[in-house]
mmCIF file of C-alpha atoms and ligand atoms in Angstrom:
data_model
loop_
_atom_site.group_PDB
_atom_site.id
_atom_site.type_symbol
_atom_site.label_atom_id
_atom_site.label_comp_id
_atom_site.label_asym_id
_atom_site.label_seq_id
_atom_site.Cartn_x
_atom_site.Cartn_y
_atom_site.Cartn_z
ATOM 1 C CA UNK A 941 3.015 -20.435 -24.433
ATOM 2 C CA UNK A 942 6.662 -20.615 -23.748
ATOM 3 C CA UNK A 943 7.238 -20.247 -19.995
ATOM 4 C CA UNK A 944 10.089 -17.789 -19.569
ATOM 5 C CA UNK A 945 11.622 -15.970 -16.594
ATOM 6 C CA UNK A 946 13.476 -12.686 -16.320
ATOM 7 C CA UNK A 947 17.043 -12.941 -15.163
ATOM 8 C CA UNK A 948 19.174 -9.870 -14.392
ATOM 9 C CA UNK A 949 22.510 -11.636 -14.845
ATOM 10 C CA UNK A 950 24.982 -13.337 -12.487
ATOM 11 C CA UNK A 951 24.162 -10.969 -9.592
ATOM 12 C CA UNK A 952 20.466 -11.861 -9.671
ATOM 13 C CA UNK A 953 19.413 -13.543 -6.403
ATOM 14 C CA UNK A 954 17.395 -16.066 -8.414
ATOM 15 C CA UNK A 955 20.033 -18.372 -9.856
ATOM 16 C CA UNK A 956 20.100 -20.530 -12.961
ATOM 17 C CA UNK A 957 19.493 -23.505 -10.664
ATOM 18 C CA UNK A 958 16.395 -21.763 -9.240
ATOM 19 C CA UNK A 959 15.015 -21.196 -12.734
ATOM 20 C CA UNK A 960 15.537 -24.821 -13.641
ATOM 21 C CA UNK A 961 13.782 -25.975 -10.463
ATOM 22 C CA UNK A 962 10.911 -23.600 -11.236
ATOM 23 C CA UNK A 963 10.421 -25.431 -14.527
ATOM 24 C CA UNK A 964 11.291 -22.413 -16.631
ATOM 25 C CA UNK A 965 11.653 -23.153 -20.360
ATOM 26 C CA UNK A 966 13.553 -20.087 -21.526
ATOM 27 C CA UNK A 967 15.251 -16.963 -20.220
ATOM 28 C CA UNK A 968 14.558 -13.262 -20.684
ATOM 29 C CA UNK A 969 17.602 -11.117 -20.061
ATOM 30 C CA UNK A 970 19.626 -8.136 -21.262
ATOM 31 C CA UNK A 971 23.151 -6.775 -21.193
ATOM 32 C CA UNK A 972 22.282 -4.320 -18.444
ATOM 33 C CA UNK A 973 25.909 -3.220 -18.077
ATOM 34 C CA UNK A 974 26.255 -1.983 -21.664
ATOM 35 C CA UNK A 975 25.491 1.762 -21.869
ATOM 36 C CA UNK A 976 22.371 2.708 -23.810
ATOM 37 C CA UNK A 977 23.246 3.537 -27.397
ATOM 38 C CA UNK A 978 26.334 1.307 -27.530
ATOM 39 C CA UNK A 979 26.583 -1.862 -29.631
ATOM 40 C CA UNK A 980 25.912 -5.256 -28.039
ATOM 41 C CA UNK A 981 28.945 -7.113 -29.309
ATOM 42 C CA UNK A 982 29.028 -10.800 -30.267
ATOM 43 C CA UNK A 983 31.459 -11.463 -27.376
ATOM 44 C CA UNK A 984 29.175 -9.895 -24.750
ATOM 45 C CA UNK A 985 26.149 -11.732 -26.117
ATOM 46 C CA UNK A 986 28.006 -15.064 -26.161
ATOM 47 C CA UNK A 987 29.228 -14.534 -22.589
ATOM 48 C CA UNK A 988 25.676 -14.069 -21.344
ATOM 49 C CA UNK A 989 24.543 -17.134 -23.314
ATOM 50 C CA UNK A 990 27.310 -19.229 -21.722
ATOM 51 C CA UNK A 991 26.444 -18.054 -18.191
ATOM 52 C CA UNK A 992 22.927 -19.328 -18.673
ATOM 53 C CA UNK A 993 23.864 -22.714 -19.896
ATOM 54 C CA UNK A 994 25.517 -24.036 -16.719
ATOM 55 C CA UNK A 995 24.216 -24.910 -13.286
ATOM 56 C CA UNK A 996 26.190 -24.562 -10.059
ATOM 57 C CA UNK A 997 27.562 -28.111 -10.294
ATOM 58 C CA UNK A 998 28.717 -27.533 -13.861
ATOM 59 C CA UNK A 999 25.995 -29.591 -15.501
ATOM 60 C CA UNK A 1000 24.029 -28.144 -18.442
ATOM 61 C CA UNK A 1001 20.968 -26.104 -17.522
ATOM 62 C CA UNK A 1002 19.103 -26.885 -20.722
ATOM 63 C CA UNK A 1003 17.722 -23.347 -20.879
ATOM 64 C CA UNK A 1004 18.618 -20.656 -23.381
ATOM 65 C CA UNK A 1005 18.379 -16.901 -23.765
ATOM 66 C CA UNK A 1006 15.162 -16.575 -25.769
ATOM 67 C CA UNK A 1007 13.979 -12.995 -25.299
ATOM 68 C CA UNK A 1008 15.854 -9.717 -24.927
ATOM 69 C CA UNK A 1009 14.338 -7.313 -22.412
ATOM 70 C CA UNK A 1010 15.273 -4.671 -23.178
ATOM 71 C CA UNK A 1011 17.445 -3.489 -25.992
ATOM 72 C CA UNK A 1012 16.995 0.090 -24.768
ATOM 73 C CA UNK A 1013 16.193 2.969 -27.083
ATOM 74 C CA UNK A 1014 18.341 5.982 -26.271
ATOM 75 C CA UNK A 1015 16.974 9.351 -25.215
ATOM 76 C CA UNK A 1016 18.718 10.770 -28.314
ATOM 77 C CA UNK A 1017 16.617 8.527 -30.564
ATOM 78 C CA UNK A 1018 13.431 9.470 -28.696
ATOM 79 C CA UNK A 1019 14.252 13.164 -29.071
ATOM 80 C CA UNK A 1020 15.982 12.971 -32.455
ATOM 81 C CA UNK A 1021 18.889 14.896 -31.063
ATOM 82 C CA UNK A 1022 22.624 14.467 -30.679
ATOM 83 C CA UNK A 1023 23.885 11.050 -31.701
ATOM 84 C CA UNK A 1024 20.525 9.610 -32.688
ATOM 85 C CA UNK A 1025 21.558 8.474 -36.164
ATOM 86 C CA UNK A 1026 24.599 6.712 -34.801
ATOM 87 C CA UNK A 1027 22.473 5.103 -32.093
ATOM 88 C CA UNK A 1028 20.104 3.788 -34.768
ATOM 89 C CA UNK A 1029 23.039 2.268 -36.620
ATOM 90 C CA UNK A 1030 24.194 0.703 -33.341
ATOM 91 C CA UNK A 1031 20.706 -0.625 -32.697
ATOM 92 C CA UNK A 1032 20.698 -2.373 -36.077
ATOM 93 C CA UNK A 1033 24.144 -3.755 -35.429
ATOM 94 C CA UNK A 1034 23.040 -5.114 -32.039
ATOM 95 C CA UNK A 1035 20.044 -6.732 -33.762
ATOM 96 C CA UNK A 1036 22.395 -8.367 -36.272
ATOM 97 C CA UNK A 1037 24.604 -9.683 -33.478
ATOM 98 C CA UNK A 1038 21.601 -11.030 -31.581
ATOM 99 C CA UNK A 1039 20.257 -12.663 -34.761
ATOM 100 C CA UNK A 1040 23.614 -14.342 -35.357
ATOM 101 C CA UNK A 1041 23.352 -15.732 -31.806
ATOM 102 C CA UNK A 1042 19.870 -17.108 -32.583
ATOM 103 C CA UNK A 1043 17.889 -14.564 -30.532
ATOM 104 C CA UNK A 1044 14.704 -13.472 -32.293
ATOM 105 C CA UNK A 1045 12.450 -11.678 -29.819
ATOM 106 C CA UNK A 1046 13.433 -8.192 -28.718
ATOM 107 C CA UNK A 1047 11.455 -6.104 -26.246
ATOM 108 C CA UNK A 1048 11.962 -2.357 -25.757
ATOM 109 C CA UNK A 1049 9.896 0.631 -24.711
ATOM 110 C CA UNK A 1050 9.500 4.203 -25.920
ATOM 111 C CA UNK A 1051 8.854 6.001 -22.610
ATOM 112 C CA UNK A 1052 10.733 9.294 -22.364
ATOM 113 C CA UNK A 1053 13.089 9.740 -19.388
ATOM 114 C CA UNK A 1054 11.417 7.434 -16.872
ATOM 115 C CA UNK A 1055 10.870 3.727 -17.383
ATOM 116 C CA UNK A 1056 8.316 2.102 -15.081
ATOM 117 C CA UNK A 1057 7.313 4.068 -12.011
ATOM 118 C CA UNK A 1058 6.066 3.215 -8.524
ATOM 119 C CA UNK A 1059 5.761 5.209 -5.311
ATOM 120 C CA UNK A 1060 6.059 2.226 -2.928
ATOM 121 C CA UNK A 1061 8.289 -0.778 -3.363
ATOM 122 C CA UNK A 1062 7.273 -2.562 -0.140
ATOM 123 C CA UNK A 1063 3.610 -1.892 0.410
ATOM 124 C CA UNK A 1064 2.431 -4.067 3.287
ATOM 125 C CA UNK A 1065 -0.480 -6.384 2.509
ATOM 126 C CA UNK A 1066 -2.992 -7.877 4.880
ATOM 127 C CA UNK A 1067 -1.423 -11.325 4.525
ATOM 128 C CA UNK A 1068 1.920 -9.973 5.754
ATOM 129 C CA UNK A 1069 3.664 -9.993 2.399
ATOM 130 C CA UNK A 1070 4.486 -6.851 0.420
ATOM 131 C CA UNK A 1071 3.940 -5.593 -3.093
ATOM 132 C CA UNK A 1072 4.627 -2.557 -5.221
ATOM 133 C CA UNK A 1073 2.139 0.239 -5.396
ATOM 134 C CA UNK A 1074 1.493 3.468 -7.282
ATOM 135 C CA UNK A 1075 -0.175 6.100 -5.134
ATOM 136 C CA UNK A 1076 -1.439 8.952 -7.261
ATOM 137 C CA UNK A 1077 -1.517 11.417 -4.351
ATOM 138 C CA UNK A 1078 2.073 10.571 -3.351
ATOM 139 C CA UNK A 1079 3.098 10.963 -6.956
ATOM 140 C CA UNK A 1080 1.444 14.391 -7.139
ATOM 141 C CA UNK A 1081 3.172 15.378 -3.872
ATOM 142 C CA UNK A 1082 6.495 14.410 -5.381
ATOM 143 C CA UNK A 1083 5.875 16.230 -8.647
ATOM 144 C CA UNK A 1084 4.476 19.453 -7.159
ATOM 145 C CA UNK A 1085 6.376 19.822 -3.870
ATOM 146 C CA UNK A 1086 9.603 17.824 -4.107
ATOM 147 C CA UNK A 1087 10.548 18.115 -7.750
ATOM 148 C CA UNK A 1088 8.743 21.471 -7.890
ATOM 149 C CA UNK A 1089 8.128 21.080 -11.592
ATOM 150 C CA UNK A 1090 6.691 24.187 -13.254
ATOM 151 C CA UNK A 1091 3.093 23.550 -14.284
ATOM 152 C CA UNK A 1092 2.804 20.370 -12.184
ATOM 153 C CA UNK A 1093 -0.225 21.613 -10.247
ATOM 154 C CA UNK A 1094 -2.252 22.035 -13.459
ATOM 155 C CA UNK A 1095 -1.649 18.427 -14.434
ATOM 156 C CA UNK A 1096 -3.685 16.967 -11.548
ATOM 157 C CA UNK A 1097 -7.376 17.249 -10.626
ATOM 158 C CA UNK A 1098 -7.992 19.841 -7.869
ATOM 159 C CA UNK A 1099 -8.927 17.228 -5.245
ATOM 160 C CA UNK A 1100 -5.661 15.369 -5.882
ATOM 161 C CA UNK A 1101 -3.678 18.599 -5.512
ATOM 162 C CA UNK A 1102 -5.242 19.383 -2.143
ATOM 163 C CA UNK A 1103 -4.801 15.789 -0.933
ATOM 164 C CA UNK A 1104 -1.152 15.963 -2.047
ATOM 165 C CA UNK A 1105 -0.716 19.239 -0.170
ATOM 166 C CA UNK A 1106 -1.936 17.617 3.057
ATOM 167 C CA UNK A 1107 0.095 14.464 2.431
ATOM 168 C CA UNK A 1108 3.277 16.449 1.840
ATOM 169 C CA UNK A 1109 2.777 18.526 5.000
ATOM 170 C CA UNK A 1110 2.798 15.326 7.032
ATOM 171 C CA UNK A 1111 5.636 13.607 5.213
ATOM 172 C CA UNK A 1112 8.827 12.881 7.155
ATOM 173 C CA UNK A 1113 12.156 13.662 5.527
ATOM 174 C CA UNK A 1114 12.863 9.966 5.341
ATOM 175 C CA UNK A 1115 9.637 9.352 3.414
ATOM 176 C CA UNK A 1116 10.388 12.281 1.100
ATOM 177 C CA UNK A 1117 13.721 10.849 0.125
ATOM 178 C CA UNK A 1118 12.401 7.281 -0.131
ATOM 179 C CA UNK A 1119 9.604 8.516 -2.390
ATOM 180 C CA UNK A 1120 12.046 10.372 -4.652
ATOM 181 C CA UNK A 1121 14.280 7.327 -4.716
ATOM 182 C CA UNK A 1122 11.439 5.029 -5.696
ATOM 183 C CA UNK A 1123 10.329 7.312 -8.497
ATOM 184 C CA UNK A 1124 13.503 8.502 -10.127
ATOM 185 C CA UNK A 1125 16.498 6.487 -9.128
ATOM 186 C CA UNK A 1126 15.645 3.729 -11.563
ATOM 187 C CA UNK A 1127 13.816 0.457 -11.132
ATOM 188 C CA UNK A 1128 15.270 -2.774 -12.502
ATOM 189 C CA UNK A 1129 15.534 -2.834 -16.233
ATOM 190 C CA UNK A 1130 15.405 0.947 -16.526
ATOM 191 C CA UNK A 1131 18.067 2.319 -18.789
ATOM 192 C CA UNK A 1132 19.024 5.289 -16.647
ATOM 193 C CA UNK A 1133 19.364 6.067 -12.973
ATOM 194 C CA UNK A 1134 19.120 9.719 -12.053
ATOM 195 C CA UNK A 1135 19.309 12.427 -9.430
ATOM 196 C CA UNK A 1136 16.545 15.020 -9.011
ATOM 197 C CA UNK A 1137 18.619 17.575 -10.899
ATOM 198 C CA UNK A 1138 19.240 14.999 -13.587
ATOM 199 C CA UNK A 1139 15.493 14.500 -13.930
ATOM 200 C CA UNK A 1140 14.899 18.266 -14.168
ATOM 201 C CA UNK A 1141 17.509 18.528 -16.920
ATOM 202 C CA UNK A 1142 16.004 15.587 -18.816
ATOM 203 C CA UNK A 1143 12.508 17.027 -18.476
ATOM 204 C CA UNK A 1144 13.491 20.396 -19.886
ATOM 205 C CA UNK A 1145 14.725 18.631 -23.023
ATOM 206 C CA UNK A 1146 11.116 17.648 -23.676
ATOM 207 C CA UNK A 1147 9.727 21.178 -23.366
ATOM 208 C CA UNK A 1148 9.253 21.343 -27.118
ATOM 209 C CA UNK A 1149 8.399 17.702 -27.781
ATOM 210 C CA UNK A 1150 4.653 17.164 -27.972
ATOM 211 C CA UNK A 1151 2.989 13.746 -28.028
ATOM 212 C CA UNK A 1152 2.653 14.119 -31.811
ATOM 213 C CA UNK A 1153 6.334 14.899 -32.164
ATOM 214 C CA UNK A 1154 7.238 11.885 -30.029
ATOM 215 C CA UNK A 1155 4.964 9.743 -32.224
ATOM 216 C CA UNK A 1156 6.712 10.942 -35.325
ATOM 217 C CA UNK A 1157 10.132 10.210 -33.768
ATOM 218 C CA UNK A 1158 8.826 6.778 -32.834
ATOM 219 C CA UNK A 1159 7.771 6.090 -36.432
ATOM 220 C CA UNK A 1160 11.219 7.149 -37.645
ATOM 221 C CA UNK A 1161 12.737 4.602 -35.229
ATOM 222 C CA UNK A 1162 10.325 1.884 -36.361
ATOM 223 C CA UNK A 1163 10.888 2.608 -40.052
ATOM 224 C CA UNK A 1164 14.591 2.299 -39.511
ATOM 225 C CA UNK A 1165 14.882 -0.784 -37.322
ATOM 226 C CA UNK A 1166 11.820 -2.959 -37.886
ATOM 227 C CA UNK A 1167 12.400 -3.820 -41.582
ATOM 228 C CA UNK A 1168 15.941 -4.677 -40.520
ATOM 229 C CA UNK A 1169 14.630 -7.006 -37.797
ATOM 230 C CA UNK A 1170 12.174 -8.538 -40.274
ATOM 231 C CA UNK A 1171 15.032 -9.314 -42.660
ATOM 232 C CA UNK A 1172 16.899 -10.976 -39.764
ATOM 233 C CA UNK A 1173 13.853 -13.129 -38.890
ATOM 234 C CA UNK A 1174 13.446 -11.190 -35.621
ATOM 235 C CA UNK A 1175 10.413 -9.715 -33.880
ATOM 236 C CA UNK A 1176 10.527 -6.402 -32.049
ATOM 237 C CA UNK A 1177 7.901 -5.888 -29.376
ATOM 238 C CA UNK A 1178 7.118 -2.584 -27.745
ATOM 239 C CA UNK A 1179 6.356 -2.632 -24.019
ATOM 240 C CA UNK A 1180 3.551 -0.291 -22.945
ATOM 241 C CA UNK A 1181 3.983 2.779 -20.784
ATOM 242 C CA UNK A 1182 3.906 1.871 -17.101
ATOM 243 C CA UNK A 1183 1.737 3.331 -15.722
ATOM 244 C CA UNK A 1184 -0.145 3.997 -18.967
ATOM 245 C CA UNK A 1185 -0.648 7.753 -18.653
ATOM 246 C CA UNK A 1186 1.463 10.901 -18.918
ATOM 247 C CA UNK A 1187 3.767 11.600 -15.943
ATOM 248 C CA UNK A 1188 5.857 14.672 -15.075
ATOM 249 C CA UNK A 1189 4.448 16.509 -18.086
ATOM 250 C CA UNK A 1190 6.160 14.066 -20.434
ATOM 251 C CA UNK A 1191 4.343 12.700 -23.451
ATOM 252 C CA UNK A 1192 3.548 8.987 -23.309
ATOM 253 C CA UNK A 1193 2.281 7.417 -26.510
ATOM 254 C CA UNK A 1194 1.938 3.655 -25.899
ATOM 255 C CA UNK A 1195 -0.773 3.462 -23.265
ATOM 256 C CA UNK A 1196 -3.954 2.230 -24.961
ATOM 257 C CA UNK A 1197 -5.327 -0.131 -27.575
ATOM 258 C CA UNK A 1198 -5.648 2.800 -29.986
ATOM 259 C CA UNK A 1199 -1.925 3.553 -29.505
ATOM 260 C CA UNK A 1200 -1.014 -0.016 -30.425
ATOM 261 C CA UNK A 1201 -3.385 -0.097 -33.405
ATOM 262 C CA UNK A 1202 -1.799 3.129 -34.621
ATOM 263 C CA UNK A 1203 1.749 1.787 -34.148
ATOM 264 C CA UNK A 1204 1.033 -1.424 -36.026
ATOM 265 C CA UNK A 1205 -0.427 0.477 -38.953
ATOM 266 C CA UNK A 1206 2.433 2.969 -39.045
ATOM 267 C CA UNK A 1207 4.851 0.200 -40.060
ATOM 268 C CA UNK A 1208 2.741 -2.709 -41.155
ATOM 269 C CA UNK A 1209 5.091 -5.687 -40.859
ATOM 270 C CA UNK A 1210 5.289 -8.627 -38.456
ATOM 271 C CA UNK A 1211 8.579 -7.459 -36.944
ATOM 272 C CA UNK A 1212 6.836 -4.356 -35.624
ATOM 273 C CA UNK A 1213 4.966 -5.957 -32.737
ATOM 274 C CA UNK A 1214 3.752 -5.813 -29.187
ATOM 275 C CA UNK A 1215 4.752 -6.827 -25.687
ATOM 276 C CA UNK A 1216 1.318 -7.256 -24.128
ATOM 277 C CA UNK A 1217 1.938 -6.406 -20.477
ATOM 278 C CA UNK A 1218 -1.307 -7.035 -18.639
ATOM 279 C CA UNK A 1219 -0.011 -5.366 -15.497
ATOM 280 C CA UNK A 1220 1.017 -2.084 -17.109
ATOM 281 C CA UNK A 1221 -2.022 -1.778 -19.366
ATOM 282 C CA UNK A 1222 -4.351 -3.104 -16.683
ATOM 283 C CA UNK A 1223 -4.002 -0.097 -14.431
ATOM 284 C CA UNK A 1224 -6.378 1.777 -16.794
ATOM 285 C CA UNK A 1225 -9.979 0.655 -16.675
ATOM 286 C CA UNK A 1226 -10.456 1.349 -20.401
ATOM 287 C CA UNK A 1227 -7.848 -1.243 -21.441
ATOM 288 C CA UNK A 1228 -9.679 -4.530 -22.018
ATOM 289 C CA UNK A 1229 -6.826 -7.041 -21.940
ATOM 290 C CA UNK A 1230 -8.533 -10.188 -23.294
ATOM 291 C CA UNK A 1231 -10.111 -8.020 -26.020
ATOM 292 C CA UNK A 1232 -6.751 -6.446 -26.883
ATOM 293 C CA UNK A 1233 -5.187 -9.899 -27.177
ATOM 294 C CA UNK A 1234 -8.025 -10.967 -29.457
ATOM 295 C CA UNK A 1235 -7.851 -7.908 -31.680
ATOM 296 C CA UNK A 1236 -4.096 -7.238 -31.743
ATOM 297 C CA UNK A 1237 -2.897 -10.817 -31.163
ATOM 298 C CA UNK A 1238 -1.495 -11.327 -34.632
ATOM 299 C CA UNK A 1239 1.491 -9.194 -33.655
ATOM 300 C CA UNK A 1240 1.820 -9.913 -29.964
ATOM 301 C CA UNK A 1241 5.324 -11.372 -29.733
ATOM 302 C CA UNK A 1242 5.772 -11.437 -25.965
ATOM 303 C CA UNK A 1243 3.352 -11.516 -23.048
ATOM 304 C CA UNK A 1244 3.861 -10.255 -19.487
ATOM 305 C CA UNK A 1245 1.261 -11.828 -17.231
ATOM 306 C CA UNK A 1246 0.694 -9.737 -14.153
ATOM 307 C CA UNK A 1247 -2.305 -8.279 -12.378
ATOM 308 C CA UNK A 1248 -3.054 -5.011 -10.642
ATOM 309 C CA UNK A 1249 -5.903 -3.887 -8.451
ATOM 310 C CA UNK A 1250 -7.139 -0.394 -9.177
ATOM 311 C CA UNK A 1251 -8.037 1.599 -6.097
ATOM 312 C CA UNK A 1252 -10.531 3.931 -7.787
ATOM 313 C CA UNK A 1253 -12.794 4.023 -10.826
ATOM 314 C CA UNK A 1254 -11.022 7.038 -12.288
ATOM 315 C CA UNK A 1255 -9.158 6.695 -15.577
ATOM 316 C CA UNK A 1256 -5.965 7.678 -13.791
ATOM 317 C CA UNK A 1257 -5.496 6.649 -10.195
ATOM 318 C CA UNK A 1258 -3.733 4.558 -7.575
ATOM 319 C CA UNK A 1259 -3.217 0.821 -7.917
ATOM 320 C CA UNK A 1260 -1.230 -1.976 -6.347
ATOM 321 C CA UNK A 1261 0.259 -5.155 -7.728
ATOM 322 C CA UNK A 1262 -2.143 -7.962 -6.845
ATOM 323 C CA UNK A 1263 -1.660 -11.729 -6.952
ATOM 324 C CA UNK A 1264 -1.520 -12.963 -10.537
ATOM 325 C CA UNK A 1265 -5.102 -14.289 -10.518
ATOM 326 C CA UNK A 1266 -6.561 -11.706 -8.185
ATOM 327 C CA UNK A 1267 -6.483 -8.266 -9.778
ATOM 328 C CA UNK A 1268 -8.804 -6.457 -12.163
ATOM 329 C CA UNK A 1269 -7.720 -8.353 -15.288
ATOM 330 C CA UNK A 1270 -9.555 -11.596 -15.973
ATOM 331 C CA UNK A 1271 -6.433 -13.734 -16.281
ATOM 332 C CA UNK A 1272 -8.261 -16.874 -17.352
ATOM 333 C CA UNK A 1273 -9.899 -15.021 -20.238
ATOM 334 C CA UNK A 1274 -6.576 -13.465 -21.217
ATOM 335 C CA UNK A 1275 -4.691 -16.779 -21.186
ATOM 336 C CA UNK A 1276 -7.497 -18.312 -23.272
ATOM 337 C CA UNK A 1277 -7.024 -15.569 -25.890
ATOM 338 C CA UNK A 1278 -3.272 -16.126 -26.025
ATOM 339 C CA UNK A 1279 -3.806 -19.868 -26.494
ATOM 340 C CA UNK A 1280 -6.387 -19.187 -29.220
ATOM 341 C CA UNK A 1281 -3.887 -16.978 -31.016
ATOM 342 C CA UNK A 1282 -1.205 -19.647 -30.785
ATOM 343 C CA UNK A 1283 -3.585 -22.242 -32.233
ATOM 344 C CA UNK A 1284 -4.499 -19.847 -35.051
ATOM 345 C CA UNK A 1285 -0.831 -19.272 -35.898
ATOM 346 C CA UNK A 1286 -0.099 -22.974 -35.760
ATOM 347 C CA UNK A 1287 -2.877 -23.679 -38.227
ATOM 348 C CA UNK A 1288 -1.354 -21.037 -40.526
ATOM 349 C CA UNK A 1289 2.038 -22.724 -40.246
ATOM 350 C CA UNK A 1290 3.701 -19.696 -38.641
ATOM 351 C CA UNK A 1291 7.101 -20.434 -37.153
ATOM 352 C CA UNK A 1292 6.394 -17.969 -34.337
ATOM 353 C CA UNK A 1293 3.285 -19.836 -33.222
ATOM 354 C CA UNK A 1294 4.596 -20.242 -29.680
ATOM 355 C CA UNK A 1295 4.432 -16.946 -27.800
ATOM 356 C CA UNK A 1296 6.900 -16.431 -24.936
ATOM 357 C CA UNK A 1297 5.312 -15.293 -21.698
ATOM 358 C CA UNK A 1298 6.798 -14.502 -18.357
ATOM 359 C CA UNK A 1299 5.139 -14.314 -14.969
ATOM 360 C CA UNK A 1300 5.736 -10.624 -14.461
ATOM 361 C CA UNK A 1301 6.603 -9.307 -11.017
ATOM 362 C CA UNK A 1302 5.343 -10.974 -7.869
ATOM 363 C CA UNK A 1303 4.582 -10.093 -4.298
ATOM 364 C CA UNK A 1304 7.279 -10.612 -1.693
ATOM 365 C CA UNK A 1305 6.144 -13.572 0.399
ATOM 366 C CA UNK A 1306 7.752 -16.144 2.735
ATOM 367 C CA UNK A 1307 11.539 -16.102 2.350
ATOM 368 C CA UNK A 1308 11.359 -13.268 -0.182
ATOM 369 C CA UNK A 1309 10.727 -10.869 2.698
ATOM 370 C CA UNK A 1310 13.913 -9.070 3.655
ATOM 371 C CA UNK A 1311 15.899 -10.798 0.950
ATOM 372 C CA UNK A 1312 16.348 -7.584 -1.039
ATOM 373 C CA UNK A 1313 15.885 -8.940 -4.521
ATOM 374 C CA UNK A 1314 15.323 -6.511 -7.390
ATOM 375 C CA UNK A 1315 12.054 -4.686 -6.595
ATOM 376 C CA UNK A 1316 9.190 -6.612 -8.182
ATOM 377 C CA UNK A 1317 11.294 -9.671 -8.884
ATOM 378 C CA UNK A 1318 11.172 -11.919 -5.798
ATOM 379 C CA UNK A 1319 11.803 -15.604 -6.432
ATOM 380 C CA UNK A 1320 8.945 -17.163 -4.478
ATOM 381 C CA UNK A 1321 6.299 -14.584 -5.372
ATOM 382 C CA UNK A 1322 7.135 -14.957 -9.038
ATOM 383 C CA UNK A 1323 7.219 -18.719 -8.788
ATOM 384 C CA UNK A 1324 3.768 -18.598 -7.216
ATOM 385 C CA UNK A 1325 2.589 -16.514 -10.193
ATOM 386 C CA UNK A 1326 4.152 -18.920 -12.671
ATOM 387 C CA UNK A 1327 2.594 -21.904 -10.927
ATOM 388 C CA UNK A 1328 -0.866 -20.338 -10.969
ATOM 389 C CA UNK A 1329 -0.577 -19.365 -14.628
ATOM 390 C CA UNK A 1330 0.774 -22.775 -15.516
ATOM 391 C CA UNK A 1331 -2.277 -24.290 -13.841
ATOM 392 C CA UNK A 1332 -4.574 -22.317 -16.138
ATOM 393 C CA UNK A 1333 -2.564 -23.290 -19.190
ATOM 394 C CA UNK A 1334 -2.545 -26.900 -18.142
ATOM 395 C CA UNK A 1335 -6.292 -26.988 -17.680
ATOM 396 C CA UNK A 1336 -6.908 -25.334 -21.054
ATOM 397 C CA UNK A 1337 -4.606 -27.834 -22.739
ATOM 398 C CA UNK A 1338 -6.738 -30.668 -21.477
ATOM 399 C CA UNK A 1339 -8.733 -32.227 -24.331
ATOM 400 C CA UNK A 1340 -12.047 -31.704 -22.541
ATOM 401 C CA UNK A 1341 -11.628 -27.917 -22.809
ATOM 402 C CA UNK A 1342 -10.980 -27.919 -26.532
ATOM 403 C CA UNK A 1343 -8.023 -25.502 -26.668
ATOM 404 C CA UNK A 1344 -4.669 -26.857 -27.731
ATOM 405 C CA UNK A 1345 -1.393 -25.618 -26.358
ATOM 406 C CA UNK A 1346 0.871 -24.695 -29.258
HETATM 407 C C1 DNO B 2069 9.275 -3.878 -15.231
HETATM 408 C C2 DNO B 2069 9.384 -3.997 -16.649
HETATM 409 C C3 DNO B 2069 10.038 -2.847 -17.386
HETATM 410 C C4 DNO B 2069 10.234 -3.306 -18.789
HETATM 411 C C5 DNO B 2069 10.724 -2.293 -19.740
HETATM 412 C C6 DNO B 2069 10.687 -2.846 -21.135
HETATM 413 O O1 DNO B 2069 9.213 -4.815 -14.561
HETATM 414 O O2 DNO B 2069 8.188 -4.406 -17.187
HETATM 415 O O3 DNO B 2069 11.274 -2.521 -16.845
HETATM 416 O O4 DNO B 2069 11.180 -4.320 -18.772
HETATM 417 O O5 DNO B 2069 9.958 -1.174 -19.661
HETATM 418 O O6 DNO B 2069 11.422 -2.017 -21.951
#
């Protein structure tokens, strides 16, 4: 596995020097400042590449931009409205420009309106650190009583609705606005940041878009861009819905193994692949991560290693972001499957036999606390995750265990 690290650009509190000290081998980044739908020009791409190549003292960093996360898909493309055809042309052009700069792995997602969603960004843990959390009752309280979305009540089980009613009655104004902020104002990497009215307007655009319609729009996107990526020697990889279930009445179509199997079949080429995010998928008990890696691995082009702890046995429920080795996903079994897949590809002579992974998210611990990094992206918590994952990889690579690191 290629050990990569997400970097949000020059304003990221984790610097190039930090990444080098962490032993990172490659960088995951994006042109976050370019509006969704616009072309990523060769100049902008080259500027980002240059920024990465130098340390504070001017010496070479030795690390390169290896994965794009994300080249965002516009709402117009998801809805097939407005400028969607032009946005597709821009997407292909951005892929060409990235290919010319030597960048082959491109992550994106197909979640309507909201990207990833949490209700708490600083949930206090017993050890004194903090993590992100998704509280289903808080989310229901937001949807039913703050956003006041028509039909919201019917989308939750009755016990959740009554718990949300009680929760909302006790909520301070400060908590109400923090909760709204956490949910809709955009977490790092999200393409859009919005107001409550903005969300209502976006939601109404999906009134007539069923899950099946969204799937068919998704296939149109894939049919357009993935053969193009294949021709360029690139690999697209779709990030799962986070959390992997429908929110705010919006369709979500990339939440389960069946969704991925369907997507791969819909356009059956290598460039139409997967970002296996163990944290996103892992918040559903019916997603078996090591099994998914085994069965879908042929087209897994990027891996996010992260763990969550589910707080109930229900299919949909609350969860928090656990330590990388401590949640509900068996991380050792998952890493073993990724290494098996790499060995299989190597034996086949595939040039993409090394799969980039990044330690995804991390708890805020030690000096992370109060440092106000991007939510979910503290330096020390992530470094701890990387170190733990690296330990597993290292042990598996040892000849006595019989798995070879590609
Ligand atoms: C959160 C991330 C997401 C992800 C996008 C991919 O940490 O996993 O923001 O980058 O959904 O398109």
